Coordinates of C-alpha atoms and ligand atoms in Angstrom, one line a residue:
M1 CA 7.4 164.5 132.7
R2 CA 7.9 166.0 129.4
C3 CA 6.7 169.4 130.4
Y4 CA 9.0 169.5 133.4
L5 CA 12.0 168.2 131.3
E6 CA 11.1 170.9 128.5
R7 CA 11.0 173.6 131.1
G8 CA 14.6 172.5 132.3
R9 CA 15.9 172.3 128.8
K10 CA 14.7 175.9 128.0
D11 CA 17.0 177.0 131.1
E12 CA 19.8 174.9 129.3
Q13 CA 19.7 172.4 132.1
T14 CA 21.2 168.8 131.2
V15 CA 19.2 165.6 131.6
G16 CA 20.8 162.5 132.7
L17 CA 18.8 159.2 132.2
V18 CA 19.5 155.9 134.3
P19 CA 17.5 153.0 132.6
T20 CA 16.6 150.3 135.1
M21 CA 14.2 147.5 135.8
G22 CA 14.0 148.5 139.4
A23 CA 14.8 146.5 142.5
L24 CA 17.4 149.0 143.0
H25 CA 20.7 148.2 144.5
E26 CA 24.2 149.7 145.5
G27 CA 25.2 149.2 141.8
H28 CA 22.3 151.2 140.4
L29 CA 22.9 153.9 143.0
T30 CA 26.2 154.3 141.8
L31 CA 24.9 155.0 138.3
I32 CA 22.4 157.5 139.8
D33 CA 25.1 159.4 142.0
R34 CA 27.3 159.7 138.8
A35 CA 24.2 160.9 136.9
I36 CA 23.4 163.5 139.8
E37 CA 27.1 164.8 139.7
E38 CA 27.1 165.3 135.8
N39 CA 23.7 166.6 135.0
D40 CA 21.1 169.1 136.3
I41 CA 18.2 166.8 136.1
V42 CA 18.2 163.1 136.5
V43 CA 15.4 160.8 135.4
V44 CA 15.3 157.1 136.4
S45 CA 13.2 154.9 134.6
I46 CA 11.8 151.7 136.1
F47 CA 10.4 149.2 133.7
V48 CA 10.6 145.4 133.9
N49 CA 10.7 144.9 130.0
P50 CA 8.5 141.9 128.9
M51 CA 10.3 142.2 125.5
Q52 CA 13.7 141.1 126.9
F53 CA 12.7 137.9 128.6
G54 CA 12.5 134.6 127.0
P55 CA 9.4 132.3 127.6
R56 CA 11.3 130.3 130.3
E57 CA 12.9 133.1 131.9
D58 CA 12.0 135.0 135.1
F59 CA 9.9 137.7 133.9
H60 CA 6.9 137.2 136.4
K61 CA 9.4 136.2 139.3
Y62 CA 11.6 139.3 138.7
P63 CA 11.5 141.6 141.8
R64 CA 9.2 144.4 141.8
R65 CA 9.5 147.2 144.6
L66 CA 8.3 150.4 143.3
E67 CA 7.6 152.0 146.3
E68 CA 10.9 151.4 147.9
D69 CA 12.8 152.3 144.6
A70 CA 11.0 155.7 144.5
E71 CA 12.1 156.3 148.1
L72 CA 15.8 155.4 147.2
C73 CA 15.5 157.8 144.1
E74 CA 14.2 160.5 146.2
E75 CA 16.7 160.2 148.8
A76 CA 19.5 160.1 146.2
G77 CA 18.2 163.3 144.6
V78 CA 16.6 162.1 141.5
A79 CA 14.1 164.6 139.9
V80 CA 11.8 162.1 138.0
V81 CA 11.0 158.4 138.4
F82 CA 9.7 157.3 135.1
A83 CA 7.7 154.0 135.6
P84 CA 5.4 153.2 132.8
T85 CA 3.1 150.3 132.2
P86 CA 3.7 147.9 129.5
E87 CA 0.7 149.3 127.6
E88 CA 2.3 152.9 127.9
M89 CA 5.2 151.5 126.2
G90 CA 3.0 150.2 123.5
M91 CA 2.4 146.5 124.4
T92 CA -0.9 144.6 124.6
P93 CA -2.1 142.2 127.2
K94 CA -1.9 138.3 126.2
G95 CA -3.1 136.3 129.0
A96 CA -0.5 136.9 131.8
D97 CA 2.1 137.9 129.2
W98 CA 2.4 140.8 126.6
E99 CA 2.1 140.8 123.0
N100 CA 5.4 142.6 121.9
D101 CA 4.3 142.9 118.1
I102 CA 5.8 146.1 117.7
T103 CA 8.5 147.9 115.3
G104 CA 11.6 146.6 116.8
V105 CA 15.3 147.5 116.8
V106 CA 17.7 144.8 115.8
P107 CA 21.3 145.1 116.9
P108 CA 24.1 143.8 114.4
K109 CA 24.0 139.9 114.3
S110 CA 27.6 139.7 115.0
M111 CA 26.9 141.2 118.5
T112 CA 24.1 139.2 119.3
A113 CA 25.8 135.8 118.1
V114 CA 28.2 135.6 121.1
M115 CA 28.0 135.4 124.9
C116 CA 24.5 135.8 126.4
G117 CA 23.0 136.1 122.8
R118 CA 23.6 132.4 122.2
T119 CA 21.0 131.3 124.6
R120 CA 18.8 134.5 125.2
I121 CA 17.3 134.3 121.9
G122 CA 15.5 137.8 121.1
H123 CA 17.0 139.2 124.5
F124 CA 19.0 142.1 122.9
E125 CA 16.6 142.9 120.3
G126 CA 14.2 143.4 123.2
V127 CA 16.8 145.6 125.1
A128 CA 17.7 147.8 122.0
T129 CA 14.1 148.3 121.2
I130 CA 13.0 149.5 124.9
V131 CA 16.2 151.6 125.3
T132 CA 15.7 153.2 122.0
K133 CA 12.1 154.0 123.2
L134 CA 13.4 155.4 126.6
L135 CA 16.1 157.6 124.8
N136 CA 13.3 159.0 122.6
V137 CA 10.7 159.8 125.3
V138 CA 13.1 161.2 127.8
Q139 CA 15.6 162.7 125.3
P140 CA 18.4 162.8 127.8
D141 CA 22.0 164.4 127.1
R142 CA 23.5 161.4 128.7
A143 CA 22.4 157.9 129.8
Y144 CA 24.3 155.7 132.2
F145 CA 24.7 151.7 131.9
G146 CA 26.8 149.3 134.3
Q147 CA 29.8 147.6 132.8
K148 CA 28.5 144.4 134.6
D149 CA 26.2 143.9 131.5
A150 CA 29.0 144.5 129.0
Q151 CA 27.3 143.1 125.9
Q152 CA 24.1 145.2 126.7
L153 CA 26.6 148.3 126.9
A154 CA 28.4 147.5 123.7
I155 CA 25.2 147.0 121.9
I156 CA 23.6 150.2 123.2
Q157 CA 26.7 151.9 122.2
Q158 CA 26.6 150.6 118.6
L159 CA 23.0 151.3 118.4
V160 CA 23.4 155.0 119.4
K161 CA 26.2 155.4 116.7
D162 CA 24.3 153.5 113.9
L163 CA 21.0 155.4 114.6
N164 CA 22.8 158.6 115.2
L165 CA 21.0 159.3 118.4
P166 CA 22.0 162.6 120.1
V167 CA 22.9 161.3 123.6
E168 CA 26.3 160.3 125.2
I169 CA 26.4 156.8 126.7
V170 CA 28.4 156.7 129.9
P171 CA 29.6 153.4 131.0
C172 CA 29.9 152.8 134.7
A173 CA 32.1 150.6 136.6
T174 CA 30.8 147.2 138.2
V175 CA 30.0 147.6 141.8
R176 CA 31.1 144.4 143.9
L177 CA 30.4 143.1 147.3
E178 CA 33.5 142.8 149.6
S179 CA 33.7 139.0 148.3
G180 CA 33.9 140.4 144.6
L181 CA 30.3 139.3 143.8
A182 CA 29.0 141.8 141.2
M183 CA 25.7 143.6 142.4
S184 CA 22.8 142.3 140.5
S185 CA 19.0 142.5 141.3
R186 CA 19.1 138.7 140.5
N187 CA 21.6 138.1 143.7
Q188 CA 18.3 138.1 145.6
Y189 CA 17.3 134.7 144.4
L190 CA 20.6 133.5 146.0
S191 CA 20.4 131.7 149.3
A192 CA 23.0 132.7 152.2
A193 CA 24.9 129.5 151.3
D194 CA 24.9 130.4 147.5
L195 CA 26.5 133.7 148.1
P196 CA 30.1 132.8 148.9
E197 CA 29.9 130.3 146.0
A198 CA 28.7 133.0 143.6
A199 CA 31.7 135.0 144.3
R200 CA 33.9 132.4 142.9
L201 CA 32.7 133.6 139.4
Y202 CA 34.9 136.8 140.1
E203 CA 37.6 134.5 141.5
S204 CA 37.7 132.7 138.3
L205 CA 37.9 135.8 136.1
S206 CA 40.6 137.2 138.5
R207 CA 42.4 134.1 137.7
G208 CA 42.4 134.7 134.0
K209 CA 43.7 138.3 134.7
E210 CA 46.5 136.7 136.7
V211 CA 47.4 134.4 133.6
F212 CA 47.2 137.5 131.3
Q213 CA 49.3 139.7 133.6
G214 CA 51.8 136.8 133.8
G215 CA 52.3 137.2 130.1
D216 CA 49.9 134.7 128.4
R217 CA 47.7 136.9 126.1
T218 CA 46.1 133.8 124.3
A219 CA 42.2 133.3 124.4
Q220 CA 43.2 129.5 124.9
G221 CA 45.6 130.1 127.7
I222 CA 43.1 132.6 129.6
I223 CA 39.9 130.6 129.0
T224 CA 41.4 127.4 130.1
A225 CA 42.6 129.1 133.4
V226 CA 39.2 130.4 134.3
S227 CA 37.4 127.3 133.3
A228 CA 39.8 125.2 135.6
K229 CA 39.3 127.6 138.4
L230 CA 35.2 127.4 137.8
K231 CA 35.5 123.5 138.0
E232 CA 37.1 123.8 141.3
T233 CA 33.3 124.0 142.6
S234 CA 30.4 121.9 141.6
T235 CA 27.9 124.5 142.2
F236 CA 28.2 126.1 138.9
D237 CA 26.6 125.1 135.6
V238 CA 28.9 127.0 133.2
E239 CA 27.1 128.5 130.2
Y240 CA 30.1 130.1 128.7
V241 CA 33.7 131.5 129.3
E242 CA 34.4 133.9 126.3
L243 CA 37.1 136.5 125.3
V244 CA 35.7 139.2 122.9
H245 CA 36.8 142.5 121.8
P246 CA 34.7 145.0 124.3
T247 CA 33.5 147.4 121.4
T248 CA 32.7 145.0 118.7
L249 CA 32.2 141.8 120.8
A250 CA 34.2 139.9 118.1
P251 CA 35.8 136.9 119.6
L252 CA 39.6 137.1 120.0
T253 CA 42.2 134.6 119.9
E254 CA 44.8 136.8 121.5
I255 CA 44.6 140.2 123.3
E256 CA 46.3 142.7 121.3
E257 CA 45.4 145.9 123.4
V258 CA 42.3 145.1 125.3
G259 CA 39.9 142.0 125.7
L260 CA 36.7 141.5 127.5
L261 CA 36.7 138.3 129.6
A262 CA 33.1 137.2 130.3
V263 CA 31.3 134.5 132.1
A264 CA 27.7 133.3 132.5
A265 CA 26.8 130.4 135.0
K266 CA 24.0 129.1 136.8
I267 CA 23.7 128.5 140.5
G268 CA 20.5 126.4 140.8
N269 CA 18.0 128.4 138.8
T270 CA 19.9 131.8 139.2
R271 CA 21.8 132.6 136.1
L272 CA 24.7 135.1 136.8
I273 CA 27.1 136.9 134.5
D274 CA 30.1 138.9 135.3
N275 CA 33.2 140.3 133.2
I276 CA 36.5 142.0 133.4
L277 CA 38.4 144.0 131.0
L278 CA 42.0 142.8 130.3
R279 CA 44.1 145.6 129.0
H280 CA 47.6 145.5 127.4
R281 CA 49.3 148.6 128.8
E282 CA 51.8 149.7 131.3
P283 CA 50.2 149.0 135.0
I284 CA 48.0 151.4 136.9
V285 CA 48.1 151.7 140.7
A286 CA 44.9 153.3 142.4
I287 CA 45.4 154.5 145.8
D288 CA 42.2 155.7 147.7
G289 CA 41.4 156.3 151.3
P290 CA 40.2 158.9 153.7
A291 CA 41.7 162.4 154.3
G292 CA 44.6 162.5 156.3
V293 CA 46.3 159.3 155.9
G294 CA 49.2 160.6 153.7
K295 CA 47.9 159.2 150.4
S296 CA 49.7 162.0 148.4
T297 CA 53.1 161.5 150.0
V298 CA 53.1 157.8 149.8
S299 CA 51.7 157.9 146.3
R300 CA 54.3 160.2 145.1
Q301 CA 56.9 157.9 146.5
V302 CA 55.6 154.7 145.3
A303 CA 55.4 156.1 141.7
H304 CA 59.2 157.3 142.1
Q305 CA 60.3 153.9 143.3
L306 CA 58.4 152.0 140.7
G307 CA 59.3 154.5 137.9
L308 CA 55.7 155.3 137.1
L309 CA 54.2 158.7 136.6
Y310 CA 52.5 160.2 139.6
L311 CA 49.2 161.4 138.4
D312 CA 49.0 164.5 140.4
T313 CA 45.4 165.1 140.2
G314 CA 45.6 167.9 142.5
A315 CA 47.9 169.8 140.1
M316 CA 45.4 169.1 137.4
Y317 CA 42.6 171.0 139.3
R318 CA 45.2 173.8 140.1
A319 CA 45.9 174.2 136.3
V320 CA 42.4 174.6 135.4
T321 CA 41.9 177.0 138.4
W322 CA 44.9 179.0 136.9
L323 CA 43.4 179.1 133.5
V324 CA 40.0 180.2 134.8
L325 CA 41.7 183.2 136.8
D326 CA 43.9 183.9 133.7
A327 CA 40.8 184.3 131.4
D328 CA 39.1 186.5 133.9
I329 CA 36.0 184.1 134.2
P330 CA 34.1 184.8 137.3
L331 CA 33.8 181.6 139.5
D332 CA 30.0 181.6 139.2
D333 CA 30.0 181.6 135.5
E334 CA 29.7 177.7 135.1
A335 CA 28.8 177.5 131.5
A336 CA 31.8 179.7 130.6
I337 CA 34.0 177.5 132.8
A338 CA 32.7 174.3 131.5
E339 CA 33.6 175.6 127.9
L340 CA 37.1 176.8 128.8
V341 CA 37.9 173.3 130.2
S342 CA 36.2 170.9 127.6
G343 CA 39.0 169.7 125.4
V344 CA 41.8 171.6 127.2
E345 CA 44.9 169.6 127.3
I346 CA 46.9 169.2 130.6
I347 CA 50.3 167.8 130.6
L348 CA 52.0 166.3 133.6
K349 CA 55.8 165.4 133.8
T350 CA 57.3 164.0 136.9
S351 CA 60.3 165.9 138.1
E352 CA 63.4 163.9 138.6
D353 CA 64.0 165.4 142.1
L354 CA 61.1 164.0 144.3
T355 CA 61.1 167.1 146.4
D356 CA 60.0 169.1 143.3
P357 CA 56.2 168.9 142.3
A358 CA 55.5 167.8 138.7
Q359 CA 55.9 170.0 135.7
V360 CA 52.7 171.1 134.5
W361 CA 51.3 172.5 131.1
I362 CA 47.8 173.9 130.3
A363 CA 46.6 174.9 127.1
G364 CA 50.3 174.9 125.9
K365 CA 51.6 177.1 128.8
E366 CA 54.0 176.0 131.3
V367 CA 52.3 176.6 134.8
T368 CA 54.5 174.7 137.3
Q369 CA 55.1 177.7 139.4
A370 CA 52.0 179.7 138.6
I371 CA 49.6 177.0 139.9
R372 CA 51.2 177.3 143.5
T373 CA 50.2 180.7 144.1
P374 CA 48.1 181.8 147.0
E375 CA 45.3 183.2 144.6
V376 CA 45.1 179.7 143.0
T377 CA 45.3 177.8 146.4
A378 CA 42.3 180.1 147.5
K379 CA 40.1 179.2 144.6
V380 CA 40.9 175.6 143.8
S381 CA 38.4 173.9 146.0
A382 CA 35.4 176.0 144.5
I383 CA 36.6 175.1 141.0
A384 CA 37.1 171.3 141.9
A385 CA 33.5 171.1 143.1
L386 CA 32.1 171.9 139.7
S387 CA 30.7 168.9 138.1
E388 CA 31.6 169.9 134.6
V389 CA 35.2 170.4 135.7
R390 CA 35.5 167.2 137.4
S391 CA 33.9 165.2 134.3
A392 CA 36.5 166.9 132.1
L393 CA 39.4 166.2 134.2
V394 CA 38.3 162.6 135.0
A395 CA 38.2 162.0 131.1
Q396 CA 41.8 163.5 130.9
Q397 CA 43.1 161.2 133.7
Q398 CA 41.3 158.2 132.0
S399 CA 43.2 159.2 128.7
Y400 CA 46.3 158.9 130.7
G401 CA 45.1 155.6 131.9
L402 CA 45.0 154.2 128.3
R403 CA 48.7 154.3 128.2
G404 CA 48.8 153.3 131.9
G405 CA 52.3 153.5 133.8
L406 CA 50.9 155.6 136.6
V407 CA 50.0 155.8 140.2
A408 CA 46.9 157.9 141.2
E409 CA 45.4 158.6 144.5
G410 CA 42.1 160.1 145.6
R411 CA 38.8 159.0 146.9
D412 CA 37.4 157.1 143.9
I413 CA 40.2 156.1 141.8
G414 CA 39.7 152.4 142.0
T415 CA 36.0 152.6 141.7
H416 CA 35.3 155.4 139.1
V417 CA 38.4 156.6 137.5
F418 CA 40.4 153.4 136.9
P419 CA 38.0 150.6 137.8
D420 CA 40.4 148.3 136.0
A421 CA 43.6 149.4 137.9
D422 CA 46.0 146.6 138.2
L423 CA 46.6 147.1 141.9
K424 CA 44.2 148.8 144.1
I425 CA 45.1 150.0 147.6
F426 CA 42.9 151.3 150.3
L427 CA 45.2 153.3 152.6
T428 CA 43.7 154.0 155.9
A429 CA 44.3 154.6 159.6
S430 CA 41.9 154.4 162.6
V431 CA 40.3 157.7 163.5
Q432 CA 42.5 158.0 166.7
E433 CA 45.8 157.5 164.8
R434 CA 44.7 160.2 162.1
A435 CA 43.7 162.3 165.2
R436 CA 47.1 162.0 166.8
R437 CA 49.0 162.6 163.6
R438 CA 46.9 165.8 162.9
H439 CA 47.4 166.9 166.6
K440 CA 51.2 166.4 165.9
D441 CA 51.2 168.5 163.0
L442 CA 49.4 171.3 164.5
V443 CA 51.7 171.3 167.7
A444 CA 54.6 171.5 165.1
M445 CA 52.9 174.7 163.6
G446 CA 52.2 176.0 167.3
L447 CA 48.5 175.5 167.0
G448 CA 48.4 172.6 169.3
D449 CA 45.7 174.0 171.7
I450 CA 42.8 172.0 170.2
S451 CA 41.9 168.8 172.1
L452 CA 42.4 165.3 170.5
N453 CA 38.7 164.6 171.1
Q454 CA 37.8 167.6 169.1
I455 CA 40.0 166.6 166.4
E456 CA 38.7 163.0 166.4
Q457 CA 35.2 164.5 166.0
D458 CA 36.1 166.8 163.1
I459 CA 37.7 163.8 161.4
L460 CA 34.4 161.7 161.9
E461 CA 32.4 164.4 160.5
R462 CA 34.7 164.9 157.5
D463 CA 34.7 161.3 156.8
A464 CA 30.9 161.2 156.9
I465 CA 30.9 164.1 154.4
D466 CA 33.3 162.5 152.1
S467 CA 31.3 159.2 151.9
S468 CA 28.2 160.8 151.1
R469 CA 29.2 163.9 148.9
A470 CA 27.5 164.0 145.5
I471 CA 30.9 164.7 143.7
A472 CA 33.7 161.9 144.1
P473 CA 32.4 160.2 147.3
L474 CA 35.0 158.1 149.2
R475 CA 34.5 154.4 148.1
R476 CA 36.4 151.2 148.7
S477 CA 36.7 149.1 145.7
A478 CA 35.8 145.4 146.5
D479 CA 39.1 144.2 145.0
A480 CA 41.3 146.8 146.9
I481 CA 43.8 145.7 149.3
E482 CA 43.4 147.6 152.7
I483 CA 46.6 148.8 154.3
L484 CA 45.9 150.1 157.9
T485 CA 48.8 152.5 158.7
D486 CA 48.3 152.7 162.5
G487 CA 51.8 152.0 163.7
L488 CA 53.3 152.2 160.3
S489 CA 55.8 154.7 159.2
I490 CA 55.4 156.4 155.8
A491 CA 58.5 154.5 154.8
E492 CA 56.8 151.2 155.8
A493 CA 53.6 151.8 154.1
I494 CA 55.5 152.7 150.9
D495 CA 57.7 149.5 151.2
G496 CA 54.3 147.6 151.7
I497 CA 52.9 148.8 148.6
V498 CA 56.0 148.5 146.5
K499 CA 56.4 144.8 147.7
L500 CA 52.6 144.2 146.7
Y501 CA 53.1 145.7 143.3
R502 CA 56.3 143.6 142.6
D503 CA 54.6 140.3 143.9
K504 CA 51.5 140.8 142.0
L505 CA 53.0 142.6 138.8
G506 CA 56.6 141.7 138.8
N507 CA 56.2 140.1 135.3
F508 CA 54.3 143.0 133.9
Ligands
PAF601 O1 20.1 146.5 132.4 C1 18.7 146.8 132.6 O2 18.3 146.9 133.8 C2 17.9 146.5 131.4 O3 18.5 145.8 130.4 C3 17.6 148.0 130.7 C4 18.7 148.6 130.1 C5 17.0 148.9 131.8 C6 16.6 147.8 129.5 O4 15.4 147.2 130.0

């Protein structure tokens, strides 16, 4: 593996690592997709780490499916699956278990004394040690961790900082089933009857979010509401409901800017954890959906009616395209484009008149008109397909998200760009309806000699490509509200979203 990676590094290829314990599920695949999107070479490690299991925990029972996992990795485009044995990771056999008497990494006490650390004694030392070893072996540029294990994520971010490890830790949003249940390898232990019950964990967190959005920012108010919701079912044996700072994990009495609301509970012998971020900022509305449902028209007008910024991501890609053309950089010089976009500032300002597009500045220059020329239009798709450009712009969009007060639309806004958006809409329409609309537009342009059937086929193909593409694939967030626009006018779709916003966030 090392030789292979070293060869790649000589060619200045970037390496992304996705550390896992195997039994890969949709959540892992999202981390892998993101790593593939952002790096030239992706390594997935699969290692059920004995050091992070307590004596009475499920180390022996933990699902192991190396062959299936390797196949999934190959299908996803992973270059290397690193699946060491415990011996190769420096441990010695001791009966059916492993002697873990090796040099260890000890995270700050304050970060392990809360949440899961209260009962899982030694767990985070085991995680910190193995992650440090994996980072040293693979030496990736970026490593990907799920927000679902929020305490693990915070501890790893701290350890990378404290030990000056040269790697970027990329947090990835929790992937949920339609029911809201967070994906986890341990969900396999649940029976069919347990599954809907388990989803109540997320319902209880969502209750906490409602209380917070209703204006109560105190830990006492929020935790009491979550606990009361959990008590509505006798299924759970609740271990904790805590509100902490997401970076330091320090317990909060009140949310000033942001809080991590986390729960752990057992259903039978299966221990589940989940969390959400509660952020004190202006609201964010995320509107995702397939091509051709009128997302941009709807989003622009929803933003206008609610007095929010329409985060025109299309204009951002146009601005970068203009900058690349202005600097005379050839479109295939990815390294030069990446350097140009890293750190460049794009400013968007909504125009008072809705018929005017947003005013746009890039690198200090006003480019509102310049980004609408045919030259920019001809090149924008190629530029937007570059992963470095996309990562830089997603980072900029997320920095707009810190302030909030915006509506954004796309394919993965609610799942990837703003996973903690306050209102998530999945705007869609049947293929037949989208084909009818497209046909009507083509007729209006004098291009109506293509059959409806052909348009439907084209739409189905485009949907399949959009859902499986490496960059920004179309994803419906588990907590998105679906609006089927068949039979609805644009005005009705807009009214529906504005009403949902006011019902949900009226007190914001
Ligand atoms: O999250 C996990 O699967 C594990 O804790 C990790 C990060 C792979 C370390 O063993």
